Amino acid sequence: MKKKIVILPGDGIGKEVTTSGKKVLEQIAECFGHEFIFDEALIGHDAIEATGNPLPDESLVKMKSCDAILFGAVGHPKYDNDPTLPVRPEQGLLKMRKELGLYANLRPIKLFDELLEASSIKPEVLRGADILFFRELTGDVYFGERGRTNNNDTAFDTMIYSRYEVERIAHKAFKAAQTRRKKLTSVDKANVLESSRLWRSVVQEVAKHYPDVVVDHMFVDAAAMKLIQNPRSFDVVLTGNLFGDILTDEASQIAGSMGMLASASIGDAVGLYEPIHGSAHDITGKGIANPLASILSAALLLDISFGLKEESESVIRAVEKTLKEGYRTRDIADEHTPQEKILGTEVMGNMVCNQIRISQLAEK
Ligand code: NAD
């Protein structure tokens, strides 16, 4: 298979982990006889420094003409500490999602058995948890009207959803539920918010097309509590942009670390794959970032955008094998991990590539 992939490293550890994600894709191409042609594009702080624009047109043109995108993260302390700066890295992110029509963000939350102890939640609560989040990505309070009034002393952001926005992601989530345990939980705040009442009624209508899927509706506060109390009770979770942003970070604790969670952003055209974590200023440049979220994002890319299930599974198995052999990055290590098994970003990526190679050789 011949495919064009754009790599968007972004800022901070985004660059470090994406190098590993790309290496794994190269390894897959070599082992399975595919041709992946890579190109790179600017986004975020680096793009602002180079062009004044967090998402230059040249980057967008490259993204619109490729088969899939592997993204790192954006963000720089300069902007976090000065909210008055008018041009910001995150604007690149929001523009990219909007321009590429990436309205559904999929976040699989599944704990590798080897990491049961790495989570701050009790292993007996976690074992067997397997959740697939569908977070709406191009609507809600992030894209509604915002501003200041009252001499700048009052600020507002508008939470806004239209029927078609809820319908299109709901259909995707129900279809995914049909291939899993056939349960869908829609999360909203319909007891208070009008946009949530629309959300709930549209999900109820869409549900009629999927009678084999059991649906329940949960308020976001209750969902936040239940996720930690009984994560096994969830299968597919469907929610809006803001609630999804918060709940998926919370759910990352089920997987042991932010460094373990991959995501796919899809719409009607090209798909974008990225770890759920940010640019992590606190560990940037230290070579200790966990690259597994980026590597697992590459696995999602192979499956969802290219339909390469076997290749995708071979990446996931290689991650599993590496963890089984006791290798850890610092964020997922515990007091029982021997020093020599704690790896940096680059070596961890190489370990996964080796495992892919070894399992391919074993099959031949
Ligand atoms: P973050 O996800 O960057 O980091 C949160 C914590 O998790 C930090 O302690 C970090 O060291 C740790 N962590 C994250 N990824 C890790 C990895 N791969 N390996 C090991 N540890 C990891 O979130 P933050 O600190 O709130 O934000 C930092 C910057 O990232 C900000 O500028 C923010 O705006 C940006 N951000 C970007 C995105 C994105 O590009 N999609 C998402 C979230 C935050």
Coordinates of C-alpha atoms and ligand atoms in Angstrom, one line a residue:
M1 CA 0.0 0.0 0.0
K2 CA 1.3 3.5 -0.9
K3 CA 0.3 6.3 1.4
K4 CA 1.3 9.9 2.1
I5 CA 1.5 10.8 5.8
V6 CA 2.1 14.3 7.2
I7 CA 4.0 14.5 10.5
L8 CA 3.1 17.6 12.6
P9 CA 5.6 17.5 15.5
G10 CA 4.4 20.8 17.1
D11 CA 6.0 21.9 20.3
G12 CA 7.8 20.6 23.4
I13 CA 7.6 16.8 23.9
G14 CA 5.4 16.7 20.8
K15 CA 8.6 16.7 18.7
E16 CA 10.2 14.0 20.9
V17 CA 7.3 11.5 20.9
T18 CA 6.4 12.0 17.2
T19 CA 9.9 10.9 16.2
S20 CA 9.1 7.6 17.8
G21 CA 5.6 7.4 16.3
K22 CA 7.1 8.0 12.8
K23 CA 9.8 5.3 13.4
V24 CA 7.2 2.8 14.2
L25 CA 5.3 3.6 11.0
E26 CA 8.6 3.2 9.1
Q27 CA 9.1 -0.1 10.7
I28 CA 5.6 -1.3 9.8
A29 CA 6.2 -0.2 6.2
E30 CA 9.4 -2.2 6.1
C31 CA 8.0 -5.3 7.7
F32 CA 4.7 -5.4 5.8
G33 CA 5.9 -4.2 2.4
H34 CA 4.1 -0.8 2.3
E35 CA 5.4 2.5 1.0
F36 CA 4.7 5.4 3.4
I37 CA 5.9 8.8 2.1
F38 CA 6.4 11.3 4.9
D39 CA 6.2 15.1 4.8
E40 CA 6.5 17.5 7.7
A41 CA 4.6 20.7 8.5
L42 CA 4.7 23.5 11.1
I43 CA 2.1 24.2 13.8
G44 CA 2.0 25.9 17.2
H45 CA 4.7 28.0 18.8
D46 CA 7.4 27.0 16.2
A47 CA 5.0 28.1 13.4
I48 CA 4.4 31.4 15.1
E49 CA 8.1 32.0 15.5
A50 CA 8.8 31.1 11.8
T51 CA 5.7 32.7 10.2
G52 CA 3.7 34.7 12.7
N53 CA 0.8 32.2 12.2
P54 CA 0.1 29.2 14.4
L55 CA -1.2 27.3 11.4
P56 CA 0.4 28.6 8.2
D57 CA -1.5 28.0 4.9
E58 CA 1.4 25.9 3.7
S59 CA 0.8 23.4 6.5
L60 CA -2.9 23.3 5.8
V61 CA -2.3 22.6 2.1
K62 CA 0.0 19.7 3.0
M63 CA -2.6 18.3 5.4
K64 CA -5.5 18.5 3.0
S65 CA -3.6 16.6 0.3
C66 CA -2.3 13.6 2.4
D67 CA -3.8 10.3 3.5
A68 CA -3.3 10.7 7.3
I69 CA -1.7 13.0 9.8
L70 CA 0.4 12.1 12.9
F71 CA 0.4 15.1 15.3
G72 CA 2.4 15.7 18.5
A73 CA 1.2 18.6 20.7
V74 CA 1.3 22.4 20.8
G75 CA 1.9 24.8 23.6
H76 CA 4.7 26.9 25.1
P77 CA 5.1 28.4 28.6
K78 CA 5.4 31.9 27.1
Y79 CA 1.7 31.8 26.2
D80 CA 0.5 29.9 29.3
N81 CA 1.9 32.6 31.5
D82 CA 0.6 35.5 29.5
P83 CA -3.1 35.2 28.6
T84 CA -3.1 38.6 26.8
L85 CA -0.9 37.4 23.9
P86 CA -3.2 37.7 20.8
V87 CA -1.6 35.0 18.7
R88 CA -1.4 31.6 20.5
P89 CA -0.4 28.0 19.6
E90 CA -3.8 26.5 20.5
Q91 CA -5.4 28.7 17.8
G92 CA -3.5 26.6 15.3
L93 CA -5.1 23.5 16.9
L94 CA -8.6 24.7 16.8
K95 CA -8.2 26.1 13.3
M96 CA -6.8 22.7 12.1
R97 CA -9.8 20.8 13.6
K98 CA -12.3 23.2 12.0
E99 CA -10.5 23.4 8.5
L100 CA -10.1 19.6 8.3
G101 CA -13.7 19.0 9.5
L102 CA -12.4 16.8 12.3
Y103 CA -15.6 16.7 14.3
A104 CA -15.2 13.4 16.2
N105 CA -12.4 12.6 18.6
L106 CA -12.0 9.0 19.5
R107 CA -10.1 8.1 22.6
P108 CA -9.8 4.4 23.5
I109 CA -9.1 3.9 27.2
K110 CA -7.8 0.5 27.9
L111 CA -5.4 -0.5 30.6
F112 CA -2.5 -2.8 29.7
D113 CA -2.5 -5.5 32.4
E114 CA 1.2 -4.9 33.0
L115 CA 0.3 -1.3 34.2
L116 CA -2.5 -2.2 36.6
E117 CA -0.2 -1.1 39.5
A118 CA 0.8 2.1 37.8
S119 CA -2.6 3.7 38.1
S120 CA -3.6 5.5 41.3
I121 CA -6.9 3.6 41.2
K122 CA -7.2 0.1 42.8
P123 CA -6.3 -2.7 40.3
E124 CA -9.6 -4.6 41.2
V125 CA -11.6 -1.6 40.1
L126 CA -9.6 -1.2 36.9
R127 CA -9.2 -4.7 35.6
G128 CA -11.1 -5.2 32.4
A129 CA -12.0 -1.6 31.9
D130 CA -12.3 -0.8 28.2
I131 CA -14.0 2.5 27.2
L132 CA -14.2 4.2 23.9
F133 CA -14.8 8.0 24.1
F134 CA -16.4 9.9 21.3
R135 CA -15.8 13.6 22.1
E136 CA -17.3 16.2 19.8
L137 CA -14.5 18.4 18.6
T138 CA -15.6 21.4 16.5
G139 CA -18.5 22.8 18.4
D140 CA -19.5 23.8 22.0
V141 CA -18.0 26.6 24.1
Y142 CA -14.7 26.4 22.3
F143 CA -16.2 27.7 19.1
G144 CA -19.2 29.8 20.3
E145 CA -19.3 33.5 20.5
R146 CA -17.0 34.9 23.3
G147 CA -16.0 38.3 24.5
R148 CA -15.8 41.0 27.2
T149 CA -18.3 43.6 28.3
N150 CA -18.7 45.9 31.2
N151 CA -15.4 47.7 30.6
N152 CA -13.7 44.3 30.3
D153 CA -14.8 43.2 33.7
T154 CA -17.3 40.7 32.5
A155 CA -16.4 37.8 30.1
F156 CA -18.5 35.2 28.3
D157 CA -18.1 32.1 26.2
T158 CA -21.2 30.6 24.5
M159 CA -22.0 26.9 24.7
I160 CA -23.6 26.2 21.3
Y161 CA -24.6 23.1 19.5
S162 CA -26.7 22.5 16.3
R163 CA -28.7 19.4 15.5
Y164 CA -26.5 18.3 12.6
E165 CA -23.4 18.5 14.8
V166 CA -24.9 16.1 17.4
E167 CA -26.4 13.8 14.8
R168 CA -23.2 13.1 12.8
I169 CA -21.1 12.2 15.8
A170 CA -23.9 10.2 17.4
H171 CA -24.2 8.0 14.3
K172 CA -20.4 7.3 14.4
A173 CA -20.6 6.5 18.2
F174 CA -23.6 4.2 17.8
K175 CA -21.9 2.4 14.9
A176 CA -18.8 1.8 17.0
A177 CA -21.0 0.6 19.9
Q178 CA -22.4 -2.0 17.5
T179 CA -19.0 -3.5 17.0
R180 CA -18.3 -3.6 20.8
R181 CA -20.4 -4.4 23.8
K182 CA -23.4 -2.6 22.4
K183 CA -23.8 0.0 25.2
L184 CA -23.6 3.8 24.8
T185 CA -23.6 6.4 27.5
S186 CA -24.4 9.9 26.4
V187 CA -23.0 12.5 28.8
D188 CA -24.5 16.0 29.1
K189 CA -25.8 18.5 31.7
A190 CA -29.5 18.5 30.5
N191 CA -30.8 19.4 33.9
V192 CA -29.3 22.9 33.5
L193 CA -28.1 23.6 30.0
E194 CA -30.3 24.2 26.9
S195 CA -27.6 23.0 24.6
S196 CA -27.5 19.8 26.6
R197 CA -31.3 19.4 26.2
L198 CA -30.9 19.6 22.5
W199 CA -27.9 17.1 22.7
R200 CA -30.0 14.6 24.7
S201 CA -33.1 14.8 22.4
V202 CA -31.0 14.3 19.2
V203 CA -29.2 11.3 20.7
Q204 CA -32.5 9.8 21.7
E205 CA -33.7 10.2 18.1
V206 CA -30.5 8.8 16.6
A207 CA -30.8 5.8 19.0
K208 CA -33.9 4.7 17.3
H209 CA -31.8 3.6 14.3
Y210 CA -29.7 1.4 16.5
P211 CA -32.2 -0.8 18.5
D212 CA -29.4 -3.3 19.3
V213 CA -27.5 -0.7 21.3
V214 CA -28.5 0.0 25.0
V215 CA -28.4 3.7 25.7
D216 CA -28.2 5.6 28.9
H217 CA -27.9 9.3 29.6
M218 CA -25.8 10.6 32.4
F219 CA -25.1 14.1 33.8
V220 CA -21.5 15.0 33.5
D221 CA -21.0 15.4 37.3
A222 CA -22.3 11.9 37.8
A223 CA -20.2 10.5 34.9
A224 CA -17.1 12.0 36.4
M225 CA -17.8 10.2 39.7
K226 CA -18.8 6.9 38.0
L227 CA -15.7 6.8 35.8
I228 CA -13.4 6.4 38.8
Q229 CA -15.9 4.4 40.9
N230 CA -16.8 1.8 38.3
P231 CA -15.0 2.3 35.0
R232 CA -16.0 -1.2 33.8
S233 CA -19.6 -0.1 33.6
F234 CA -18.9 2.0 30.5
D235 CA -18.5 0.9 26.9
V236 CA -18.9 3.8 24.4
V237 CA -19.2 7.3 25.9
L238 CA -20.5 10.0 23.7
T239 CA -20.1 13.6 24.8
G240 CA -19.5 17.3 23.8
N241 CA -16.3 19.1 23.4
L242 CA -15.9 20.6 26.9
F243 CA -17.2 17.7 29.0
G244 CA -15.1 15.3 26.8
D245 CA -12.0 17.4 27.3
I246 CA -12.3 17.0 31.1
L247 CA -13.6 13.5 31.3
T248 CA -10.9 12.0 29.0
D249 CA -8.1 13.6 31.0
E250 CA -9.7 12.1 34.1
A251 CA -10.0 8.7 32.3
S252 CA -6.3 8.9 31.4
Q253 CA -5.7 7.9 35.1
I254 CA -7.4 4.6 34.3
A255 CA -4.6 4.0 31.7
G256 CA -1.9 4.8 34.2
S257 CA -0.5 8.0 32.6
M258 CA -1.3 10.7 30.0
G259 CA 1.7 9.2 28.2
M260 CA -0.3 6.1 27.3
L261 CA -3.4 7.5 25.6
A262 CA -3.8 7.8 21.9
S263 CA -6.6 9.5 20.0
A264 CA -8.0 9.8 16.5
S265 CA -9.8 12.8 15.2
I266 CA -12.0 12.0 12.2
G267 CA -14.5 13.7 10.1
D268 CA -15.4 13.1 6.5
A269 CA -11.9 13.5 5.0
V270 CA -8.4 13.0 6.2
G271 CA -7.9 11.6 9.8
L272 CA -5.5 13.1 12.4
Y273 CA -3.9 11.0 15.1
E274 CA -2.3 12.3 18.3
P275 CA -1.5 11.5 21.9
I276 CA -4.0 13.1 24.3
H277 CA -1.2 14.8 26.3
G278 CA 0.1 18.3 25.7
S279 CA 3.6 19.6 25.1
A280 CA 4.6 19.0 28.8
H281 CA 7.0 21.9 29.4
D282 CA 8.1 20.3 32.7
I283 CA 9.9 17.4 30.9
T284 CA 10.7 18.9 27.5
G285 CA 14.2 18.3 26.4
K286 CA 14.9 15.8 29.1
G287 CA 14.4 12.8 26.8
I288 CA 12.1 11.1 29.3
A289 CA 8.7 11.6 27.7
N290 CA 6.7 8.4 27.2
P291 CA 6.3 7.9 23.4
L292 CA 3.7 5.1 23.7
A293 CA 0.7 7.4 23.3
S294 CA 2.2 8.6 20.0
I295 CA 3.0 5.0 19.0
L296 CA -0.5 3.9 19.8
S297 CA -1.8 6.8 17.8
A298 CA 0.2 5.5 14.9
A299 CA -1.6 2.1 15.5
L300 CA -5.0 3.9 15.3
L301 CA -3.9 5.6 12.1
L302 CA -3.0 2.3 10.5
D303 CA -6.4 0.8 11.5
I304 CA -8.8 3.7 10.9
S305 CA -7.3 5.6 8.0
F306 CA -5.6 2.8 6.1
G307 CA -7.7 -0.2 7.2
L308 CA -4.5 -2.1 8.1
K309 CA -5.8 -4.1 11.0
E310 CA -3.0 -6.7 11.2
E311 CA -0.3 -4.0 11.1
S312 CA -2.2 -2.0 13.8
E313 CA -2.5 -5.0 16.0
S314 CA 1.2 -5.8 15.5
V315 CA 2.0 -2.3 16.9
I316 CA -0.2 -2.9 19.9
R317 CA 1.2 -6.3 20.6
A318 CA 4.8 -4.9 20.4
V319 CA 3.8 -2.3 23.0
E320 CA 2.3 -5.0 25.2
K321 CA 5.4 -7.2 24.8
T322 CA 7.8 -4.3 25.7
L323 CA 5.7 -3.7 28.8
K324 CA 5.6 -7.4 29.6
E325 CA 9.4 -7.5 29.5
G326 CA 9.3 -4.9 32.3
Y327 CA 10.5 -1.8 30.3
R328 CA 9.0 1.5 31.4
T329 CA 9.4 5.2 30.9
R330 CA 9.6 7.1 34.1
D331 CA 5.9 8.1 34.2
I332 CA 4.7 4.5 34.3
A333 CA 7.5 3.1 36.4
D334 CA 7.0 2.3 40.1
E335 CA 9.2 1.5 43.1
H336 CA 9.6 -2.1 41.9
T337 CA 10.9 -1.1 38.4
P338 CA 14.7 -1.8 38.3
Q339 CA 16.7 1.3 37.2
E340 CA 18.0 -0.5 34.1
K341 CA 14.5 -1.1 32.9
I342 CA 13.6 2.6 33.0
L343 CA 14.0 3.9 29.4
G344 CA 14.2 7.3 27.8
T345 CA 11.9 8.3 24.9
E346 CA 14.1 7.2 22.0
V347 CA 15.1 3.8 23.5
M348 CA 11.5 3.0 24.3
G349 CA 10.5 3.7 20.7
N350 CA 13.4 1.6 19.5
M351 CA 12.3 -1.3 21.8
V352 CA 8.8 -1.3 20.2
C353 CA 10.3 -1.3 16.7
N354 CA 12.5 -4.2 17.7
Q355 CA 9.4 -6.1 18.9
I356 CA 7.6 -5.5 15.6
R357 CA 10.6 -6.8 13.7
I358 CA 11.0 -9.9 16.0
S359 CA 7.4 -10.9 15.7
Q360 CA 7.4 -10.5 11.9
L361 CA 10.6 -12.7 11.7
A362 CA 8.9 -15.3 13.9
E363 CA 5.9 -15.4 11.6
K364 CA 8.0 -16.0 8.5
Ligands
NAD1 P1 0.4 18.1 29.6 O1 -0.4 17.0 29.0 O2 1.4 18.6 28.6 O3 1.2 17.6 30.9 C1 0.5 17.2 32.1 C2 1.4 16.3 33.0 O4 1.5 15.0 32.4 C3 2.8 16.9 33.1 O5 3.3 16.7 34.4 C4 3.6 16.1 32.1 O6 5.0 16.0 32.4 C5 2.9 14.8 32.1 N1 3.0 14.1 30.8 C6 2.2 14.5 29.7 N2 2.6 13.7 28.6 C7 3.6 12.9 29.1 C8 4.3 11.9 28.4 N3 4.2 11.6 27.1 N4 5.2 11.2 29.2 C9 5.4 11.5 30.5 N5 4.7 12.5 31.1 C10 3.8 13.1 30.4 O7 -0.6 19.2 30.1 P2 -0.3 20.7 30.7 O8 0.9 20.6 31.5 O9 -1.6 21.1 31.2 O10 0.0 21.6 29.4 C11 1.3 21.9 28.9 C12 1.1 22.6 27.6 O11 0.5 21.7 26.6 C13 0.3 23.8 27.6 O12 0.9 24.8 26.9 C14 -1.1 23.4 27.0 O13 -1.7 24.5 26.5 C15 -0.6 22.4 26.0 N6 -1.6 21.4 25.7 C16 -1.6 21.0 24.4 C17 -2.5 20.0 24.0 C18 -2.5 19.6 22.5 O14 -1.7 20.0 21.8 N7 -3.4 18.7 22.1 C19 -3.3 19.3 24.9 C20 -3.2 19.7 26.3 C21 -2.3 20.7 26.6

